[in-house]
Amino acid sequence: MTTATLPPNVHLSPKASADGDTQLFEVSMGPQHPSTHGVFRMDVALDGEQVVKLKPVFGYLHRNHEKIAEDESYIGSMPYTDRLDYFCSITNNWAYALAVEKLAGIVVPERAEYLRVITAELTRLQNHSSLIGFLMQDMGASGTPLMYAFREREKILDLFESLTGARMMCNYMRFGGCRVDLPAGWLDQAKAVVAAFPHFLDEFENLLASNEILMARTQGVGVLSKELAVNAGVTGPMLRASGVNYDLRKVDRYGIYDRFTFRVPLGDHGDVYDRYMIRLLEMRESVKILEQAMRDLPEGPIQDPKTKIRGFKPKPGEAYGRIESPKGELGFYLVSTGQPNPYRYRVRPPSLINLTVLEEICLGQNIADVVIILGSVDIVMGEVDR
């Protein structure tokens, strides 16, 4: 094959070796359509079908989130957090609200704390189930696993819509609590969805976990060592799949997570299979948390009555609020000078941090496995680029 016959995004590059001159294929994979893993590109150098170099290229979806927030009121930035990770808008709200509450010394009522846990764990369920469905599709499976996952996701999005008025951009949290209380019948509907979810997980696990093709394509592929995961700042299911016992719900015990009994599943090998299994196991633990939270949900106010929305000006200072979002540690760093808008607004996005190890876990792998490895990282480009 000559360079003239190659596609425009592929070219040959000379490489000297001990045996003489060889050539590498340099392939530009992407930018992908937003309906896949986002507007994202990988520049890959191949020796045959083996990856010898990979450079992630992002920035296509940059929206200047942080700078806009520095010219916006504190409450005015809450809807922008929805757009960071459109799968997990409610957990995005929580991390930002937590940072502001630390900055201003705001107390959250009991009922609001329970509502935050309930909506956050429902968010974890729909994020993880969708991730597994997408991973199977990346592997070349028909759309069946993804459609099963989306069937369950729709039930949760219906709950979010009846509670917040929106299916994805929920804009639900407020400083000192939540925007609205549960509508009539919502809790019973949520209990029914949660009660049925383990059956769906059993079906999913029986269908996939011991599937010979899935095991062959994922076991030993894209291994992330414990040492690299810690040194790179990787968090969330990716970190725990590598065997590191670190979950902010246990470490920081933010909100009221110290009141619930749940395990933190850990992997043994840090490969794609472990990252798949960790999501399945975490959904089972989320169901346990939801059952406890819905059982113990108290009556009372959902908003601290002392919190001002209009004219909100926290005292000068700085604060960092972080949570265990479905993708890892999501944090917001805020600096106040006593003005109605923050002097500095900074997001710590798990999708971006977890993506930094992509080259290391792809080196030596076949090109056909690169998309699977990327899928197991679980990224949303709105959070990566901000």
mmCIF file of C-alpha atoms in Angstrom:
data_model
loop_
_atom_site.group_PDB
_atom_site.id
_atom_site.type_symbol
_atom_site.label_atom_id
_atom_site.label_comp_id
_atom_site.label_asym_id
_atom_site.label_seq_id
_atom_site.Cartn_x
_atom_site.Cartn_y
_atom_site.Cartn_z
ATOM 1 C CA MET A 1 0.000 0.000 0.000
ATOM 2 C CA THR A 2 1.380 3.405 -0.951
ATOM 3 C CA THR A 3 0.711 6.691 0.781
ATOM 4 C CA ALA A 4 -1.356 7.826 -2.188
ATOM 5 C CA THR A 5 -3.950 5.106 -1.605
ATOM 6 C CA LEU A 6 -4.326 5.663 2.147
ATOM 7 C CA PRO A 7 -7.355 7.415 3.636
ATOM 8 C CA PRO A 8 -6.736 11.079 4.550
ATOM 9 C CA ASN A 9 -6.596 10.345 8.279
ATOM 10 C CA VAL A 10 -3.977 7.576 7.921
ATOM 11 C CA HIS A 11 -0.344 7.903 6.884
ATOM 12 C CA LEU A 12 2.856 5.909 7.111
ATOM 13 C CA SER A 13 5.697 7.050 9.310
ATOM 14 C CA PRO A 14 9.257 5.652 9.027
ATOM 15 C CA LYS A 15 10.694 4.048 12.147
ATOM 16 C CA ALA A 16 14.248 2.807 12.483
ATOM 17 C CA SER A 17 14.815 -0.540 14.182
ATOM 18 C CA ALA A 18 17.671 -2.947 14.772
ATOM 19 C CA ASP A 19 16.473 -5.071 11.851
ATOM 20 C CA GLY A 20 16.280 -2.161 9.460
ATOM 21 C CA ASP A 21 13.647 0.362 8.496
ATOM 22 C CA THR A 22 10.077 -0.438 9.424
ATOM 23 C CA GLN A 23 6.960 1.673 9.219
ATOM 24 C CA LEU A 24 4.198 2.562 11.649
ATOM 25 C CA PHE A 25 0.622 3.328 10.782
ATOM 26 C CA GLU A 26 -0.483 6.617 12.325
ATOM 27 C CA VAL A 27 -4.271 6.635 12.569
ATOM 28 C CA SER A 28 -6.524 9.449 13.685
ATOM 29 C CA MET A 29 -9.533 7.810 15.357
ATOM 30 C CA GLY A 30 -12.235 10.453 15.462
ATOM 31 C CA PRO A 31 -13.443 12.960 16.237
ATOM 32 C CA GLN A 32 -16.327 10.723 17.239
ATOM 33 C CA HIS A 33 -19.975 11.612 16.954
ATOM 34 C CA PRO A 34 -21.455 12.984 20.207
ATOM 35 C CA SER A 35 -23.808 9.984 20.421
ATOM 36 C CA THR A 36 -20.820 7.696 21.028
ATOM 37 C CA HIS A 37 -18.288 8.713 23.671
ATOM 38 C CA GLY A 38 -18.358 12.369 22.684
ATOM 39 C CA VAL A 39 -16.487 14.674 20.347
ATOM 40 C CA PHE A 40 -13.101 13.119 21.055
ATOM 41 C CA ARG A 41 -10.103 12.018 18.971
ATOM 42 C CA MET A 42 -7.270 9.578 19.496
ATOM 43 C CA ASP A 43 -4.064 9.805 17.468
ATOM 44 C CA VAL A 44 -2.762 6.240 17.437
ATOM 45 C CA ALA A 45 0.540 4.847 16.137
ATOM 46 C CA LEU A 46 0.371 1.149 15.220
ATOM 47 C CA ASP A 47 2.967 -1.533 14.661
ATOM 48 C CA GLY A 48 0.797 -3.912 12.694
ATOM 49 C CA GLU A 49 -2.343 -4.009 14.837
ATOM 50 C CA GLN A 50 -0.523 -3.258 18.098
ATOM 51 C CA VAL A 51 -0.717 0.181 19.725
ATOM 52 C CA VAL A 52 2.728 1.696 20.340
ATOM 53 C CA LYS A 53 1.616 5.277 20.952
ATOM 54 C CA LEU A 54 -1.689 7.001 21.703
ATOM 55 C CA LYS A 55 -2.459 10.668 22.190
ATOM 56 C CA PRO A 56 -5.932 11.734 23.401
ATOM 57 C CA VAL A 57 -7.083 14.931 21.699
ATOM 58 C CA PHE A 58 -9.956 16.860 23.248
ATOM 59 C CA GLY A 59 -11.224 20.424 23.465
ATOM 60 C CA TYR A 60 -13.868 20.187 20.742
ATOM 61 C CA LEU A 61 -16.639 20.738 23.294
ATOM 62 C CA HIS A 62 -15.032 23.506 25.357
ATOM 63 C CA ARG A 63 -17.745 25.905 26.616
ATOM 64 C CA ASN A 64 -15.776 28.114 29.026
ATOM 65 C CA HIS A 65 -17.811 26.828 31.984
ATOM 66 C CA GLU A 66 -15.414 28.002 34.690
ATOM 67 C CA LYS A 67 -14.903 31.530 33.365
ATOM 68 C CA ILE A 68 -18.622 32.044 32.767
ATOM 69 C CA ALA A 69 -19.278 31.043 36.387
ATOM 70 C CA GLU A 70 -16.887 33.733 37.655
ATOM 71 C CA ASP A 71 -19.132 36.370 36.071
ATOM 72 C CA GLU A 72 -22.352 34.714 37.200
ATOM 73 C CA SER A 73 -24.168 34.697 40.540
ATOM 74 C CA TYR A 74 -23.639 31.637 42.723
ATOM 75 C CA ILE A 75 -27.145 30.303 42.135
ATOM 76 C CA GLY A 76 -26.955 31.230 38.448
ATOM 77 C CA SER A 77 -24.246 28.618 37.924
ATOM 78 C CA MET A 78 -26.340 25.730 39.242
ATOM 79 C CA PRO A 79 -27.995 24.960 35.841
ATOM 80 C CA TYR A 80 -24.553 25.060 34.180
ATOM 81 C CA THR A 81 -23.403 22.188 36.392
ATOM 82 C CA ASP A 82 -26.124 20.023 34.808
ATOM 83 C CA ARG A 83 -24.297 20.297 31.490
ATOM 84 C CA LEU A 84 -20.970 18.978 32.785
ATOM 85 C CA ASP A 85 -22.163 15.380 32.762
ATOM 86 C CA TYR A 86 -25.622 15.163 31.271
ATOM 87 C CA PHE A 87 -26.031 11.611 32.602
ATOM 88 C CA CYS A 88 -25.447 12.766 36.165
ATOM 89 C CA SER A 89 -26.877 16.262 36.500
ATOM 90 C CA ILE A 90 -28.166 15.728 40.046
ATOM 91 C CA THR A 91 -24.801 14.599 41.411
ATOM 92 C CA ASN A 92 -23.199 17.565 39.621
ATOM 93 C CA ASN A 93 -25.645 19.817 41.500
ATOM 94 C CA TRP A 94 -24.731 18.187 44.803
ATOM 95 C CA ALA A 95 -20.981 18.694 44.477
ATOM 96 C CA TYR A 96 -21.434 22.386 43.670
ATOM 97 C CA ALA A 97 -24.023 22.897 46.420
ATOM 98 C CA LEU A 98 -21.698 21.218 48.910
ATOM 99 C CA ALA A 99 -18.850 23.606 48.008
ATOM 100 C CA VAL A 100 -21.084 26.679 48.448
ATOM 101 C CA GLU A 101 -22.485 25.331 51.717
ATOM 102 C CA LYS A 102 -18.975 24.879 53.077
ATOM 103 C CA LEU A 103 -18.072 28.370 51.925
ATOM 104 C CA ALA A 104 -21.111 30.000 53.553
ATOM 105 C CA GLY A 105 -21.607 27.690 56.544
ATOM 106 C CA ILE A 106 -25.085 26.598 55.439
ATOM 107 C CA VAL A 107 -26.885 23.733 57.228
ATOM 108 C CA VAL A 108 -28.971 21.254 55.215
ATOM 109 C CA PRO A 109 -32.233 19.916 56.755
ATOM 110 C CA GLU A 110 -32.578 16.186 57.426
ATOM 111 C CA ARG A 111 -35.228 15.520 54.786
ATOM 112 C CA ALA A 112 -33.202 17.304 52.113
ATOM 113 C CA GLU A 113 -30.137 15.188 52.976
ATOM 114 C CA TYR A 114 -32.173 12.021 52.427
ATOM 115 C CA LEU A 115 -33.602 13.336 49.149
ATOM 116 C CA ARG A 116 -30.061 14.086 47.971
ATOM 117 C CA VAL A 117 -28.934 10.534 48.703
ATOM 118 C CA ILE A 118 -31.999 9.021 47.014
ATOM 119 C CA THR A 119 -31.651 11.048 43.822
ATOM 120 C CA ALA A 120 -27.850 10.577 43.737
ATOM 121 C CA GLU A 121 -28.062 6.792 44.032
ATOM 122 C CA LEU A 122 -30.788 6.647 41.380
ATOM 123 C CA THR A 123 -28.368 8.616 39.215
ATOM 124 C CA ARG A 124 -25.644 6.033 39.897
ATOM 125 C CA LEU A 125 -27.982 3.236 38.813
ATOM 126 C CA GLN A 126 -28.860 4.808 35.481
ATOM 127 C CA ASN A 127 -25.257 5.867 34.766
ATOM 128 C CA HIS A 128 -23.726 2.436 35.454
ATOM 129 C CA SER A 129 -26.414 0.484 33.609
ATOM 130 C CA SER A 130 -25.999 2.746 30.559
ATOM 131 C CA LEU A 131 -22.208 2.375 30.710
ATOM 132 C CA ILE A 132 -22.472 -1.422 30.577
ATOM 133 C CA GLY A 133 -24.892 -1.204 27.664
ATOM 134 C CA PHE A 134 -22.539 1.105 25.741
ATOM 135 C CA LEU A 135 -19.575 -1.153 26.540
ATOM 136 C CA MET A 136 -21.350 -4.147 25.001
ATOM 137 C CA GLN A 137 -22.135 -2.107 21.909
ATOM 138 C CA ASP A 138 -18.489 -1.021 21.647
ATOM 139 C CA MET A 139 -17.609 -4.704 21.733
ATOM 140 C CA GLY A 140 -19.732 -5.354 18.667
ATOM 141 C CA ALA A 141 -22.799 -6.803 20.376
ATOM 142 C CA SER A 142 -26.153 -6.011 18.859
ATOM 143 C CA GLY A 143 -28.182 -3.257 20.462
ATOM 144 C CA THR A 144 -29.983 -5.690 22.823
ATOM 145 C CA PRO A 145 -27.878 -5.108 25.996
ATOM 146 C CA LEU A 146 -27.992 -1.345 25.424
ATOM 147 C CA MET A 147 -31.753 -1.398 24.942
ATOM 148 C CA TYR A 148 -32.183 -3.421 28.151
ATOM 149 C CA ALA A 149 -30.071 -0.833 29.970
ATOM 150 C CA PHE A 150 -31.989 2.080 28.466
ATOM 151 C CA ARG A 151 -35.293 0.438 29.411
ATOM 152 C CA GLU A 152 -34.273 0.641 33.079
ATOM 153 C CA ARG A 153 -32.788 4.112 32.620
ATOM 154 C CA GLU A 154 -36.115 5.369 31.267
ATOM 155 C CA LYS A 155 -37.881 4.342 34.467
ATOM 156 C CA ILE A 156 -35.458 6.433 36.513
ATOM 157 C CA LEU A 157 -35.648 9.380 34.113
ATOM 158 C CA ASP A 158 -39.451 9.253 34.460
ATOM 159 C CA LEU A 159 -38.969 9.654 38.220
ATOM 160 C CA PHE A 160 -36.620 12.599 37.686
ATOM 161 C CA GLU A 161 -39.077 14.237 35.292
ATOM 162 C CA SER A 162 -41.990 13.992 37.713
ATOM 163 C CA LEU A 163 -39.808 15.373 40.528
ATOM 164 C CA THR A 164 -37.849 18.139 38.800
ATOM 165 C CA GLY A 165 -39.687 18.814 35.533
ATOM 166 C CA ALA A 166 -36.717 17.641 33.440
ATOM 167 C CA ARG A 167 -35.430 14.232 32.486
ATOM 168 C CA MET A 168 -31.736 15.063 32.220
ATOM 169 C CA MET A 169 -30.987 18.706 33.081
ATOM 170 C CA CYS A 170 -32.671 18.462 36.474
ATOM 171 C CA ASN A 171 -31.382 21.627 38.223
ATOM 172 C CA TYR A 172 -32.645 20.097 41.469
ATOM 173 C CA MET A 173 -30.258 21.072 44.261
ATOM 174 C CA ARG A 174 -30.211 24.415 46.062
ATOM 175 C CA PHE A 175 -27.811 25.761 48.670
ATOM 176 C CA GLY A 176 -29.171 24.473 51.962
ATOM 177 C CA GLY A 177 -31.433 21.808 50.473
ATOM 178 C CA CYS A 178 -33.454 20.911 47.387
ATOM 179 C CA ARG A 179 -35.675 22.920 45.055
ATOM 180 C CA VAL A 180 -38.941 20.989 45.471
ATOM 181 C CA ASP A 181 -40.330 18.250 47.690
ATOM 182 C CA LEU A 182 -41.582 14.877 46.477
ATOM 183 C CA PRO A 183 -44.912 14.987 44.599
ATOM 184 C CA ALA A 184 -47.738 12.726 45.732
ATOM 185 C CA GLY A 185 -47.063 9.068 44.963
ATOM 186 C CA TRP A 186 -43.447 9.626 43.925
ATOM 187 C CA LEU A 187 -41.925 7.645 46.792
ATOM 188 C CA ASP A 188 -44.109 4.608 46.065
ATOM 189 C CA GLN A 189 -43.129 4.734 42.389
ATOM 190 C CA ALA A 190 -39.453 4.970 43.318
ATOM 191 C CA LYS A 191 -39.755 2.036 45.709
ATOM 192 C CA ALA A 192 -41.296 -0.052 42.924
ATOM 193 C CA VAL A 193 -38.462 0.822 40.504
ATOM 194 C CA VAL A 194 -35.802 0.013 43.104
ATOM 195 C CA ALA A 195 -37.511 -3.243 44.145
ATOM 196 C CA ALA A 196 -37.486 -4.462 40.521
ATOM 197 C CA PHE A 197 -33.912 -3.402 39.799
ATOM 198 C CA PRO A 198 -32.132 -6.466 41.293
ATOM 199 C CA HIS A 199 -34.083 -8.698 38.892
ATOM 200 C CA PHE A 200 -32.766 -6.632 35.987
ATOM 201 C CA LEU A 201 -29.216 -6.928 37.385
ATOM 202 C CA ASP A 202 -29.608 -10.702 37.703
ATOM 203 C CA GLU A 203 -30.725 -10.910 34.059
ATOM 204 C CA PHE A 204 -27.871 -8.675 32.933
ATOM 205 C CA GLU A 205 -25.286 -10.649 34.877
ATOM 206 C CA ASN A 206 -26.570 -14.025 33.687
ATOM 207 C CA LEU A 207 -26.592 -12.768 30.113
ATOM 208 C CA LEU A 208 -23.131 -11.221 30.123
ATOM 209 C CA ALA A 209 -20.809 -11.990 33.044
ATOM 210 C CA SER A 210 -19.846 -15.515 31.942
ATOM 211 C CA ASN A 211 -20.220 -14.928 28.212
ATOM 212 C CA GLU A 212 -17.155 -16.453 26.515
ATOM 213 C CA ILE A 213 -16.774 -13.642 23.990
ATOM 214 C CA LEU A 214 -17.036 -10.922 26.645
ATOM 215 C CA MET A 215 -14.475 -12.674 28.848
ATOM 216 C CA ALA A 216 -12.045 -13.173 25.958
ATOM 217 C CA ARG A 217 -12.351 -9.532 24.890
ATOM 218 C CA THR A 218 -12.060 -7.989 28.369
ATOM 219 C CA GLN A 219 -9.965 -10.167 30.691
ATOM 220 C CA GLY A 220 -6.342 -9.052 30.725
ATOM 221 C CA VAL A 221 -7.177 -6.124 28.418
ATOM 222 C CA GLY A 222 -6.465 -2.498 29.368
ATOM 223 C CA VAL A 223 -4.909 -3.339 32.726
ATOM 224 C CA LEU A 224 -4.529 -0.342 35.075
ATOM 225 C CA SER A 225 -2.128 -1.112 37.901
ATOM 226 C CA LYS A 226 -2.881 -0.044 41.442
ATOM 227 C CA GLU A 227 0.269 2.108 41.563
ATOM 228 C CA LEU A 228 -0.475 3.966 38.325
ATOM 229 C CA ALA A 229 -4.102 4.531 39.313
ATOM 230 C CA VAL A 230 -3.082 6.138 42.611
ATOM 231 C CA ASN A 231 -0.238 8.196 41.125
ATOM 232 C CA ALA A 232 -2.439 9.507 38.290
ATOM 233 C CA GLY A 233 -5.241 10.578 40.639
ATOM 234 C CA VAL A 234 -7.741 8.154 39.122
ATOM 235 C CA THR A 235 -10.909 7.806 41.219
ATOM 236 C CA GLY A 236 -14.269 6.087 41.182
ATOM 237 C CA PRO A 237 -15.029 2.639 39.747
ATOM 238 C CA MET A 238 -11.798 2.690 37.698
ATOM 239 C CA LEU A 239 -9.702 3.041 40.853
ATOM 240 C CA ARG A 240 -11.663 0.435 42.791
ATOM 241 C CA ALA A 241 -11.438 -2.008 39.867
ATOM 242 C CA SER A 242 -7.655 -1.837 40.371
ATOM 243 C CA GLY A 243 -8.098 -2.916 43.991
ATOM 244 C CA VAL A 244 -7.843 0.451 45.789
ATOM 245 C CA ASN A 245 -10.399 0.800 48.583
ATOM 246 C CA TYR A 246 -11.307 4.476 48.189
ATOM 247 C CA ASP A 247 -14.873 5.755 48.051
ATOM 248 C CA LEU A 248 -15.696 9.285 49.202
ATOM 249 C CA ARG A 249 -19.013 8.093 50.598
ATOM 250 C CA LYS A 250 -16.916 6.147 53.125
ATOM 251 C CA VAL A 251 -13.858 8.434 53.322
ATOM 252 C CA ASP A 252 -15.571 11.840 53.707
ATOM 253 C CA ARG A 253 -18.992 10.542 54.812
ATOM 254 C CA TYR A 254 -20.497 13.659 53.250
ATOM 255 C CA GLY A 255 -24.215 14.216 53.572
ATOM 256 C CA ILE A 256 -25.605 11.360 55.680
ATOM 257 C CA TYR A 257 -23.789 8.403 54.076
ATOM 258 C CA ASP A 258 -22.459 7.346 57.481
ATOM 259 C CA ARG A 259 -26.015 6.217 58.335
ATOM 260 C CA PHE A 260 -26.199 3.569 55.623
ATOM 261 C CA THR A 261 -24.771 0.068 55.478
ATOM 262 C CA PHE A 262 -23.107 -0.783 52.156
ATOM 263 C CA ARG A 263 -19.930 -2.403 50.852
ATOM 264 C CA VAL A 264 -17.266 -0.991 48.537
ATOM 265 C CA PRO A 265 -16.614 -3.627 45.822
ATOM 266 C CA LEU A 266 -12.988 -4.032 44.698
ATOM 267 C CA GLY A 267 -11.377 -5.652 41.655
ATOM 268 C CA ASP A 268 -8.313 -7.879 41.492
ATOM 269 C CA HIS A 269 -6.735 -7.165 38.108
ATOM 270 C CA GLY A 270 -7.753 -3.677 36.997
ATOM 271 C CA ASP A 271 -8.709 -4.833 33.499
ATOM 272 C CA VAL A 272 -11.803 -4.044 31.434
ATOM 273 C CA TYR A 273 -13.636 -7.049 32.897
ATOM 274 C CA ASP A 274 -13.053 -5.825 36.450
ATOM 275 C CA ARG A 275 -14.248 -2.351 35.522
ATOM 276 C CA TYR A 276 -17.407 -3.908 34.076
ATOM 277 C CA MET A 277 -18.011 -6.075 37.160
ATOM 278 C CA ILE A 278 -17.400 -3.203 39.599
ATOM 279 C CA ARG A 279 -20.251 -1.253 38.012
ATOM 280 C CA LEU A 280 -22.577 -4.227 38.357
ATOM 281 C CA LEU A 281 -21.644 -4.735 42.011
ATOM 282 C CA GLU A 282 -21.900 -1.015 42.798
ATOM 283 C CA MET A 283 -25.457 -0.957 41.461
ATOM 284 C CA ARG A 284 -26.372 -3.706 43.925
ATOM 285 C CA GLU A 285 -24.939 -1.609 46.750
ATOM 286 C CA SER A 286 -26.835 1.460 45.511
ATOM 287 C CA VAL A 287 -30.059 -0.547 45.736
ATOM 288 C CA LYS A 288 -29.250 -1.291 49.405
ATOM 289 C CA ILE A 289 -28.632 2.408 50.113
ATOM 290 C CA LEU A 290 -31.861 3.392 48.366
ATOM 291 C CA GLU A 291 -33.918 0.878 50.324
ATOM 292 C CA GLN A 292 -32.540 2.230 53.611
ATOM 293 C CA ALA A 293 -32.924 5.898 52.620
ATOM 294 C CA MET A 294 -36.505 5.528 51.381
ATOM 295 C CA ARG A 295 -37.440 3.541 54.476
ATOM 296 C CA ASP A 296 -36.027 6.159 56.881
ATOM 297 C CA LEU A 297 -36.995 9.311 54.950
ATOM 298 C CA PRO A 298 -38.200 11.798 57.608
ATOM 299 C CA GLU A 299 -40.771 14.555 57.340
ATOM 300 C CA GLY A 300 -39.717 18.181 57.574
ATOM 301 C CA PRO A 301 -38.462 21.118 55.517
ATOM 302 C CA ILE A 302 -36.384 20.602 52.377
ATOM 303 C CA GLN A 303 -34.601 23.974 52.513
ATOM 304 C CA ASP A 304 -32.712 25.914 55.185
ATOM 305 C CA PRO A 305 -35.030 28.932 55.723
ATOM 306 C CA LYS A 306 -32.054 31.170 56.578
ATOM 307 C CA THR A 307 -30.451 30.696 53.166
ATOM 308 C CA LYS A 308 -30.781 33.668 50.847
ATOM 309 C CA ILE A 309 -31.065 33.008 47.144
ATOM 310 C CA ARG A 310 -31.221 36.596 45.922
ATOM 311 C CA GLY A 311 -28.369 38.810 46.990
ATOM 312 C CA PHE A 312 -26.378 35.794 48.163
ATOM 313 C CA LYS A 313 -22.878 36.988 49.148
ATOM 314 C CA PRO A 314 -20.767 34.529 51.169
ATOM 315 C CA LYS A 315 -18.002 35.931 53.352
ATOM 316 C CA PRO A 316 -14.486 36.091 51.888
ATOM 317 C CA GLY A 317 -12.815 32.691 51.953
ATOM 318 C CA GLU A 318 -12.308 29.508 49.971
ATOM 319 C CA ALA A 319 -13.846 26.038 49.991
ATOM 320 C CA TYR A 320 -13.589 22.718 48.158
ATOM 321 C CA GLY A 321 -16.604 20.442 48.027
ATOM 322 C CA ARG A 322 -16.325 16.935 46.609
ATOM 323 C CA ILE A 323 -18.560 13.909 46.212
ATOM 324 C CA GLU A 324 -18.366 10.357 44.889
ATOM 325 C CA SER A 325 -20.071 10.902 41.555
ATOM 326 C CA PRO A 326 -20.796 7.808 39.411
ATOM 327 C CA LYS A 327 -17.557 8.453 37.494
ATOM 328 C CA GLY A 328 -15.303 9.316 40.456
ATOM 329 C CA GLU A 329 -14.354 12.319 42.552
ATOM 330 C CA LEU A 330 -16.209 15.410 41.337
ATOM 331 C CA GLY A 331 -15.070 18.543 43.129
ATOM 332 C CA PHE A 332 -15.675 22.295 43.004
ATOM 333 C CA TYR A 333 -13.161 24.823 44.330
ATOM 334 C CA LEU A 334 -14.557 28.276 45.085
ATOM 335 C CA VAL A 335 -12.924 31.530 46.218
ATOM 336 C CA SER A 336 -15.152 34.300 47.562
ATOM 337 C CA THR A 337 -14.226 37.953 47.984
ATOM 338 C CA GLY A 338 -17.626 38.833 49.441
ATOM 339 C CA GLN A 339 -19.129 39.628 46.045
ATOM 340 C CA PRO A 340 -22.293 38.086 44.553
ATOM 341 C CA ASN A 341 -20.141 36.031 42.157
ATOM 342 C CA PRO A 342 -17.103 33.840 42.923
ATOM 343 C CA TYR A 343 -13.615 35.258 42.332
ATOM 344 C CA ARG A 344 -12.435 31.771 41.336
ATOM 345 C CA TYR A 345 -14.498 28.792 40.242
ATOM 346 C CA ARG A 346 -12.704 25.548 39.423
ATOM 347 C CA VAL A 347 -14.031 22.084 38.599
ATOM 348 C CA ARG A 348 -12.190 18.825 39.323
ATOM 349 C CA PRO A 349 -13.830 16.532 36.696
ATOM 350 C CA PRO A 350 -13.336 12.752 37.091
ATOM 351 C CA SER A 351 -13.774 12.118 33.354
ATOM 352 C CA LEU A 352 -10.716 14.251 32.519
ATOM 353 C CA ILE A 353 -8.478 12.874 35.280
ATOM 354 C CA ASN A 354 -9.398 9.254 34.519
ATOM 355 C CA LEU A 355 -8.739 9.847 30.815
ATOM 356 C CA THR A 356 -5.097 10.806 31.425
ATOM 357 C CA VAL A 357 -4.071 7.136 31.805
ATOM 358 C CA LEU A 358 -5.635 6.097 28.480
ATOM 359 C CA GLU A 359 -2.310 5.785 26.643
ATOM 360 C CA GLU A 360 -0.688 3.700 29.389
ATOM 361 C CA ILE A 361 -3.526 1.171 29.495
ATOM 362 C CA CYS A 362 -3.726 0.949 25.679
ATOM 363 C CA LEU A 363 -0.018 0.403 24.922
ATOM 364 C CA GLY A 364 0.623 -3.087 23.596
ATOM 365 C CA GLN A 365 -3.081 -3.744 22.995
ATOM 366 C CA ASN A 366 -4.684 -4.467 19.645
ATOM 367 C CA ILE A 367 -6.337 -1.571 17.873
ATOM 368 C CA ALA A 368 -9.683 -3.422 18.065
ATOM 369 C CA ASP A 369 -9.522 -3.237 21.863
ATOM 370 C CA VAL A 370 -8.857 0.505 22.121
ATOM 371 C CA VAL A 371 -12.517 1.509 21.847
ATOM 372 C CA ILE A 372 -13.461 -1.094 24.479
ATOM 373 C CA ILE A 373 -10.803 0.265 26.840
ATOM 374 C CA LEU A 374 -12.048 3.813 26.269
ATOM 375 C CA GLY A 375 -15.614 2.664 26.922
ATOM 376 C CA SER A 376 -14.612 1.125 30.257
ATOM 377 C CA VAL A 377 -13.206 4.480 31.438
ATOM 378 C CA ASP A 378 -16.690 6.079 31.242
ATOM 379 C CA ILE A 379 -16.253 9.662 30.056
ATOM 380 C CA VAL A 380 -18.591 12.481 29.084
ATOM 381 C CA MET A 381 -16.922 15.181 27.034
ATOM 382 C CA GLY A 382 -18.924 18.017 28.571
ATOM 383 C CA GLU A 383 -17.095 17.228 31.809
ATOM 384 C CA VAL A 384 -13.709 16.688 30.140
ATOM 385 C CA ASP A 385 -13.687 19.955 28.197
ATOM 386 C CA ARG A 386 -15.920 22.106 30.427
#
